[in-house]
Short mmCIF file of C-alpha atoms and ligand atoms in Angstrom, two decimals:
data_model
loop_
_atom_site.label_atom_id
_atom_site.label_comp_id
_atom_site.label_asym_id
_atom_site.label_seq_id
_atom_site.Cartn_x
_atom_site.Cartn_y
_atom_site.Cartn_z
CA MET U 1 80.29 75.98 33.99
CA SER U 2 77.98 79.14 33.92
CA GLU U 3 79.90 80.50 36.69
CA GLN U 4 82.80 80.58 34.59
CA LEU U 5 81.19 82.09 31.96
CA LYS U 6 79.25 84.88 33.23
CA ASN U 7 79.59 88.05 31.57
CA GLN U 8 81.44 86.51 28.59
CA LEU U 9 79.15 88.12 26.08
CA VAL U 10 81.37 90.86 24.51
CA ASP U 11 81.39 91.34 20.94
CA ARG U 12 84.48 92.25 18.87
CA PHE U 13 83.69 95.73 19.30
CA GLY U 14 83.93 95.42 22.94
CA ARG U 15 80.17 96.11 23.46
CA SER U 16 78.75 93.60 26.37
CA ILE U 17 75.52 92.44 25.65
CA SER U 18 73.13 92.37 28.74
CA TYR U 19 69.73 92.45 26.94
CA LEU U 20 67.81 89.90 25.30
CA ARG U 21 64.85 90.31 23.20
CA LEU U 22 63.10 86.99 23.22
CA SER U 23 60.44 86.51 20.52
CA VAL U 24 57.47 84.19 21.51
CA THR U 25 55.88 84.02 18.63
CA ASP U 26 56.02 85.62 15.08
CA ARG U 27 52.29 85.89 14.63
CA CYS U 28 49.73 88.25 15.63
CA ASP U 29 46.36 89.56 15.43
CA PHE U 30 47.15 92.79 14.02
CA ARG U 31 48.69 93.59 10.30
CA CYS U 32 49.99 96.61 11.11
CA ILE U 33 50.81 98.64 7.91
CA TYR U 34 54.91 99.14 8.65
CA CYS U 35 55.36 95.64 10.38
CA MET U 36 53.59 93.18 7.85
CA ASP U 37 51.93 92.78 4.66
CA GLU U 38 48.34 92.18 4.64
CA GLU U 39 48.59 88.48 3.34
CA MET U 40 51.50 86.86 5.52
CA THR U 41 52.54 83.21 5.83
CA PHE U 42 53.90 82.48 9.44
CA VAL U 43 56.46 80.10 10.67
CA PRO U 44 54.79 76.26 11.39
CA ARG U 45 53.98 75.53 14.60
CA SER U 46 56.42 72.81 14.80
CA GLU U 47 59.43 74.92 13.96
CA VAL U 48 58.42 77.57 16.81
CA LEU U 49 60.54 76.90 19.92
CA SER U 50 58.33 75.20 22.79
CA PHE U 51 57.96 77.32 25.93
CA GLU U 52 60.39 74.82 27.48
CA GLU U 53 63.08 75.43 24.60
CA MET U 54 62.84 79.20 25.19
CA GLN U 55 62.92 78.76 29.26
CA CYS U 56 66.48 77.11 28.07
CA VAL U 57 67.39 79.92 26.07
CA ALA U 58 66.54 82.42 28.34
CA LYS U 59 68.41 80.34 31.45
CA ALA U 60 71.47 80.13 29.05
CA PHE U 61 71.58 83.78 28.50
CA VAL U 62 71.40 84.91 32.27
CA GLY U 63 74.12 82.47 32.97
CA LEU U 64 76.11 84.49 30.47
CA GLY U 65 75.38 87.82 32.54
CA VAL U 66 71.99 88.77 30.39
CA LYS U 67 70.23 90.98 33.14
CA LYS U 68 67.07 91.99 31.20
CA ILE U 69 64.72 89.83 28.79
CA ARG U 70 61.98 91.50 26.69
CA LEU U 71 59.38 89.26 25.68
CA THR U 72 57.90 90.41 22.53
CA GLY U 73 57.08 89.00 18.82
CA GLY U 74 54.78 89.05 16.76
CA GLU U 75 52.30 89.63 19.42
CA PRO U 76 53.28 87.81 22.67
CA LEU U 77 50.44 87.80 24.42
CA VAL U 78 48.31 85.57 21.29
CA ARG U 79 50.55 82.85 22.22
CA ALA U 80 48.64 80.54 24.72
CA ASN U 81 50.24 80.36 28.43
CA VAL U 82 52.43 83.26 27.90
CA VAL U 83 51.98 83.94 31.50
CA ALA U 84 53.23 81.03 32.60
CA LEU U 85 56.36 81.53 30.49
CA SER U 86 56.72 84.91 31.76
CA ARG U 87 56.70 83.58 35.39
CA THR U 88 59.24 80.94 34.62
CA ILE U 89 61.86 83.41 32.97
CA ALA U 90 60.62 86.21 35.51
CA ASN U 91 62.01 83.59 38.33
CA LEU U 92 65.30 83.11 36.93
CA GLU U 93 67.96 83.74 39.62
CA GLY U 94 70.33 86.57 37.90
CA LEU U 95 67.98 88.43 35.60
CA ASP U 96 67.10 91.99 36.71
CA GLU U 97 63.90 92.42 35.07
CA LEU U 98 61.50 90.79 32.78
CA VAL U 99 59.55 93.61 30.67
CA MET U 100 57.26 93.06 27.34
CA THR U 101 56.34 94.73 24.31
CA THR U 102 52.78 94.50 23.33
CA ASN U 103 50.04 95.74 21.17
CA GLY U 104 47.81 95.78 24.15
CA SER U 105 44.79 94.09 22.78
CA GLN U 106 44.97 91.09 25.27
CA LEU U 107 45.54 93.40 28.22
CA PRO U 108 41.67 93.68 29.14
CA LYS U 109 42.10 90.16 30.41
CA LEU U 110 45.87 89.43 30.90
CA ALA U 111 47.48 92.76 32.56
CA VAL U 112 46.59 91.58 36.10
CA ASP U 113 48.28 88.14 35.50
CA LEU U 114 51.06 89.34 33.81
CA ARG U 115 52.07 91.46 36.65
CA ASN U 116 51.47 88.85 38.97
CA ALA U 117 53.65 86.67 37.02
CA GLY U 118 56.54 89.36 37.51
CA VAL U 119 56.51 91.30 34.31
CA LYS U 120 57.84 94.63 35.76
CA ARG U 121 57.56 97.17 33.07
CA LEU U 122 55.08 97.16 29.51
CA ASN U 123 55.60 98.83 26.06
CA ILE U 124 52.29 99.17 24.39
CA SER U 125 52.08 100.18 20.91
CA LEU U 126 49.74 102.85 19.74
CA ASP U 127 50.09 105.06 16.79
CA THR U 128 46.93 106.78 16.78
CA LEU U 129 43.55 107.93 18.76
CA ARG U 130 41.00 107.75 16.11
CA ALA U 131 39.37 104.55 15.68
CA GLY U 132 39.17 104.62 11.82
CA ARG U 133 42.65 105.58 11.52
CA PHE U 134 43.51 102.65 13.86
CA LYS U 135 41.51 100.23 11.82
CA ALA U 136 43.69 101.51 8.66
CA LEU U 137 46.87 101.25 10.35
CA THR U 138 46.58 98.01 11.99
CA ARG U 139 43.90 96.51 9.74
CA THR U 140 42.40 94.23 11.78
CA GLY U 141 42.74 96.32 15.37
CA SER U 142 39.93 97.77 17.44
CA LEU U 143 41.35 101.29 19.39
CA ALA U 144 38.52 100.61 22.01
CA ARG U 145 40.04 97.41 23.14
CA VAL U 146 43.54 98.84 23.32
CA LEU U 147 42.71 101.62 25.18
CA ALA U 148 40.59 99.41 27.16
CA GLY U 149 44.14 97.20 27.60
CA ILE U 150 46.30 100.58 28.29
CA ASN U 151 43.90 101.57 31.02
CA ALA U 152 43.84 97.78 32.68
CA ALA U 153 47.64 97.98 32.61
CA CYS U 154 47.46 101.30 34.37
CA GLU U 155 45.75 99.75 37.30
CA GLN U 156 48.34 97.11 37.89
CA GLY U 157 51.30 98.95 39.29
CA PHE U 158 53.80 98.44 36.62
CA GLU U 159 57.09 100.03 37.49
CA ALA U 160 56.95 101.90 34.18
CA ILE U 161 54.55 101.81 30.90
CA LYS U 162 55.55 103.48 27.80
CA LEU U 163 53.61 103.83 24.39
CA ASN U 164 55.38 103.52 21.26
CA CYS U 165 54.63 105.22 17.97
CA VAL U 166 55.64 105.23 14.75
CA ILE U 167 54.84 108.44 12.95
CA LEU U 168 54.03 107.84 8.80
CA LYS U 169 53.83 111.42 7.30
CA GLY U 170 50.25 111.76 5.87
CA ARG U 171 49.16 109.04 8.05
CA ASN U 172 49.60 110.09 11.82
CA ASP U 173 52.00 112.88 11.75
CA ASP U 174 48.87 115.31 12.75
CA GLU U 175 48.48 113.48 15.63
CA ILE U 176 51.97 113.61 17.22
CA LEU U 177 50.70 116.33 19.99
CA ASP U 178 47.67 114.19 20.88
CA LEU U 179 49.82 110.98 21.31
CA VAL U 180 52.00 113.43 23.80
CA GLU U 181 49.04 114.53 25.63
CA PHE U 182 47.18 111.35 26.15
CA ALA U 183 50.64 109.98 27.70
CA LEU U 184 50.69 113.23 29.89
CA ALA U 185 47.49 112.77 31.39
CA LYS U 186 48.21 109.01 32.09
CA GLN U 187 51.26 109.79 33.25
CA ILE U 188 53.09 107.19 31.56
CA ASP U 189 55.93 107.48 28.81
CA ILE U 190 55.87 107.60 25.06
CA SER U 191 58.66 106.94 22.76
CA PHE U 192 58.34 107.78 18.84
CA ILE U 193 60.76 105.33 16.63
CA GLU U 194 61.50 106.26 13.02
CA GLU U 195 60.08 103.48 10.73
CA MET U 196 62.83 100.94 9.87
CA PRO U 197 63.07 99.13 6.01
CA LEU U 198 62.31 95.71 7.37
CA GLY U 199 60.36 93.85 4.90
CA GLN U 200 58.96 95.04 1.62
CA VAL U 201 55.31 96.76 2.65
CA SER U 202 52.48 97.37 -0.35
CA SER U 203 50.53 99.99 1.65
CA HIS U 204 53.09 103.06 1.60
CA ASN U 205 56.05 104.11 0.07
CA ARG U 206 58.63 104.20 3.13
CA ALA U 207 60.90 106.92 1.74
CA GLU U 208 57.83 109.37 1.29
CA ALA U 209 56.41 108.24 4.51
CA PHE U 210 59.50 108.71 6.48
CA MET U 211 59.66 111.55 9.14
CA ALA U 212 62.58 111.83 11.33
CA SER U 213 62.76 112.23 15.40
CA ALA U 214 63.91 115.89 14.92
CA ASP U 215 60.98 116.73 12.88
CA ILE U 216 58.67 115.07 15.33
CA ARG U 217 60.82 116.87 18.49
CA ASP U 218 59.91 120.35 16.41
CA VAL U 219 56.43 119.81 16.40
CA ILE U 220 56.24 118.94 20.52
CA SER U 221 58.94 121.86 20.78
CA LYS U 222 56.38 124.01 19.62
CA ARG U 223 53.83 123.87 22.63
CA TYR U 224 56.26 122.14 25.38
CA PHE U 225 60.04 122.90 26.01
CA LEU U 226 61.65 119.73 26.25
CA THR U 227 64.74 119.00 28.61
CA ARG U 228 67.19 116.16 27.57
CA LEU U 229 67.19 113.66 30.48
CA ARG U 230 71.09 112.49 31.29
CA LYS U 231 71.49 108.62 30.66
CA ASP U 232 70.68 106.59 33.90
CA SER U 233 69.57 102.97 34.89
CA PHE U 234 65.88 103.59 33.06
CA ILE U 235 68.11 105.38 29.92
CA GLU U 236 70.03 102.84 28.33
CA GLY U 237 70.00 101.75 24.92
CA PRO U 238 68.80 103.72 21.77
CA SER U 239 66.37 106.04 23.15
CA LYS U 240 67.06 109.92 23.73
CA TYR U 241 64.67 110.77 26.75
CA PHE U 242 63.20 114.26 27.31
CA SER U 243 60.98 115.73 30.35
CA ILE U 244 58.24 118.50 30.28
CA ASN U 245 58.16 120.60 32.84
CA GLY U 246 55.23 119.48 35.46
CA PHE U 247 54.75 116.10 34.00
CA LYS U 248 55.76 112.64 35.00
CA SER U 249 56.12 111.37 31.43
CA ARG U 250 59.22 111.09 29.67
CA ILE U 251 59.21 111.55 25.92
CA GLY U 252 61.65 109.48 24.28
CA PHE U 253 63.07 109.36 20.32
CA ILE U 254 64.26 105.84 18.93
CA SER U 255 66.10 106.80 15.51
CA PRO U 256 67.79 104.25 13.85
CA HIS U 257 68.06 106.28 10.72
CA SER U 258 68.66 109.78 11.76
CA GLU U 259 70.74 108.97 14.60
CA ASN U 260 72.62 106.19 14.62
CA PHE U 261 73.06 104.17 18.04
CA CYS U 262 75.03 101.20 17.00
CA ALA U 263 77.83 101.93 18.97
CA ASP U 264 76.02 101.61 22.60
CA CYS U 265 74.20 98.52 21.24
CA ASN U 266 73.84 95.99 24.28
CA ARG U 267 71.40 93.48 22.86
CA VAL U 268 70.70 90.44 20.61
CA ARG U 269 66.97 88.87 19.63
CA VAL U 270 65.92 85.49 19.48
CA THR U 271 63.22 84.78 16.69
CA ALA U 272 60.45 82.59 17.46
CA GLU U 273 62.10 79.81 15.78
CA GLY U 274 65.22 79.96 17.53
CA ARG U 275 67.51 82.18 15.11
CA LEU U 276 69.94 84.33 17.46
CA LEU U 277 70.05 87.41 15.41
CA LEU U 278 73.26 89.53 16.54
CA CYS U 279 71.39 93.03 14.98
CA LEU U 280 68.48 94.20 13.76
CA GLY U 281 69.46 95.47 10.70
CA ASN U 282 72.23 92.45 9.28
CA GLU U 283 71.20 89.20 8.65
CA ASP U 284 74.06 87.50 10.73
CA ALA U 285 72.36 85.04 12.89
CA LEU U 286 73.10 81.62 14.53
CA ASP U 287 70.10 78.81 14.71
CA LEU U 288 69.98 77.75 18.21
CA LYS U 289 66.79 75.36 17.97
CA THR U 290 68.93 72.80 16.03
CA ILE U 291 71.52 73.19 18.99
CA LEU U 292 68.66 72.55 21.89
CA ARG U 293 67.19 69.81 19.66
CA SER U 294 70.17 67.97 18.61
CA THR U 295 71.78 68.34 22.49
CA ASN U 296 68.24 67.73 24.40
CA ASN U 297 68.76 71.36 25.39
CA SER U 298 71.96 71.38 26.81
CA ASN U 299 72.65 74.60 28.59
CA GLU U 300 76.51 73.84 28.11
CA ALA U 301 76.16 73.57 24.42
CA LEU U 302 73.81 76.52 23.92
CA GLN U 303 75.95 78.62 26.10
CA THR U 304 79.36 77.69 24.06
CA ALA U 305 77.29 78.46 21.17
CA ILE U 306 76.05 81.64 22.28
CA ILE U 307 79.69 83.09 23.24
CA LYS U 308 81.11 82.12 19.74
CA ALA U 309 78.08 83.79 18.13
CA MET U 310 79.57 87.02 19.77
CA ASN U 311 81.77 87.29 16.88
CA LEU U 312 79.06 87.53 14.29
CA LYS U 313 77.58 90.77 15.92
CA PRO U 314 78.54 93.39 13.04
CA GLU U 315 79.52 96.70 13.77
CA ARG U 316 76.39 98.69 12.80
CA HIS U 317 73.13 98.53 10.65
CA TYR U 318 72.68 100.68 7.52
CA PHE U 319 69.36 102.03 7.42
CA ASP U 320 70.71 105.28 6.31
CA ASP U 321 72.22 104.20 3.40
CA ALA U 322 69.85 103.59 0.18
CA SER U 323 72.51 101.47 -1.52
CA ALA U 324 72.82 98.95 1.45
CA PRO U 325 71.23 95.55 1.00
CA GLN U 326 67.55 95.32 2.15
CA ILE U 327 66.48 93.32 4.91
CA VAL U 328 63.96 90.97 3.40
CA ARG U 329 62.51 90.12 6.98
CA PHE U 330 59.44 91.67 8.36
CA MET U 331 59.41 93.00 11.94
CA ASN U 332 57.33 90.76 13.22
CA ALA U 333 59.72 87.75 12.04
CA THR U 334 62.83 89.92 13.60
CA GLY U 335 61.20 90.32 17.54
CA GLY U 336 60.53 94.22 17.41
N1 SAM H 1 53.23 93.53 18.90
C1 SAM H 1 53.76 94.12 19.43
C2 SAM H 1 53.49 95.29 19.36
O1 SAM H 1 53.34 95.73 18.57
O2 SAM H 1 53.93 96.26 20.13
C3 SAM H 1 54.96 93.76 19.85
C4 SAM H 1 56.30 93.16 18.51
S1 SAM H 1 56.19 94.82 17.51
C5 SAM H 1 57.34 94.12 15.78
C6 SAM H 1 57.38 95.72 18.37
C7 SAM H 1 57.46 97.32 18.28
O3 SAM H 1 57.88 97.56 16.49
C8 SAM H 1 56.31 98.07 17.65
O4 SAM H 1 56.21 99.31 19.11
C9 SAM H 1 55.94 98.33 16.57
O5 SAM H 1 55.45 99.72 16.41
C10 SAM H 1 57.22 98.45 16.11
N2 SAM H 1 57.78 98.22 14.79
C11 SAM H 1 56.86 97.26 13.76
N3 SAM H 1 57.60 97.55 12.77
C12 SAM H 1 58.38 98.65 12.33
C13 SAM H 1 59.28 99.14 11.75
N4 SAM H 1 59.12 98.66 9.93
N5 SAM H 1 59.86 100.39 11.98
C14 SAM H 1 59.93 100.94 13.36
N6 SAM H 1 58.94 100.10 14.18
C15 SAM H 1 58.30 99.09 13.74
FE1 SF4 H 2 51.63 92.85 15.32
FE2 SF4 H 2 53.29 94.55 16.96
FE3 SF4 H 2 53.64 93.82 13.93
FE4 SF4 H 2 51.31 95.57 14.81
S1 SF4 H 2 54.09 95.94 14.79
S2 SF4 H 2 51.40 93.88 13.08
S3 SF4 H 2 50.83 94.50 16.67
S4 SF4 H 2 53.51 92.30 15.76
#
């Protein structure tokens, strides 16, 4: 069956889905102000997919032509035995690459094991290089630990490491150049992500704190000449990448507000509780957990449902439209 079904993940707008972002958990050791509220209620453990169920989901998608899987969360590395899950998924026949997004706090102890398990690339979130500010932005995190995690990852020979930075006006916009220079010195990539309106946050006013990619680019361009990179195998998806002459690092901009990229969307998400989310900025979803638990993890039932769900994928998100309905789920529950 799966041979026949390969490459069937095409939506109503002709977009092929080749990329799955799989959330390992909605829990996290940080409480970043743009991602979560200070007081969070997490999904009860019985409602979170088991690793066996996650493997079934990954296998079903790879059987349908998905080439890249990203493990994310919440913080994927706070879930016990995530290395074993990574190894199983990395070994799925037909998958080109398993990658991960992490806050870096567990990398001092897990970077080696993740690399050995077959994780090819890492995105590590870092919004500031100042310890006090790091604590304020993450509410619970330690900058020293994350920097140690980045160093540990740099020693493991991952195919690429990229920093993810969310810039908020008045909070960390004075560190744009410092963050770029940190990445240049480490010879790793860096992407700036515009803050998205996922969940109600109490710590700041999102409209006031919003900083557009073009403004961030302007700050960098005052010191460095940025050359736009052409799309290639590395550059697929929503980022626009630039290089700086004489340096290996790529500088990326992900602009969900200011430069809508939905026409090129190639991805779907599965949350920790098994909801297949067809779009980051819409609530259209399919409950895969019920299918898994009612069919004894049937690959055929999953694949049939996933193909049908392609019809639910909306054309685009409306983060740039203040009158559009707001998304009530937080990023940690979305699978960032
Ligand atoms: N815990 C991991 C981490 O922080 O990298 C993985 C999950 S996190 C939800 C994935 C990415 O989403 C992070 O780079 C984070 O900065 C970003 N993020 C979280 N909330 C966001 C928001 N409201 N707008 C834009 N990016 C956000
Ligand atoms: Fe945790 Fe990542 Fe969200 Fe920060 S952005 S609270 S590290 S899930």
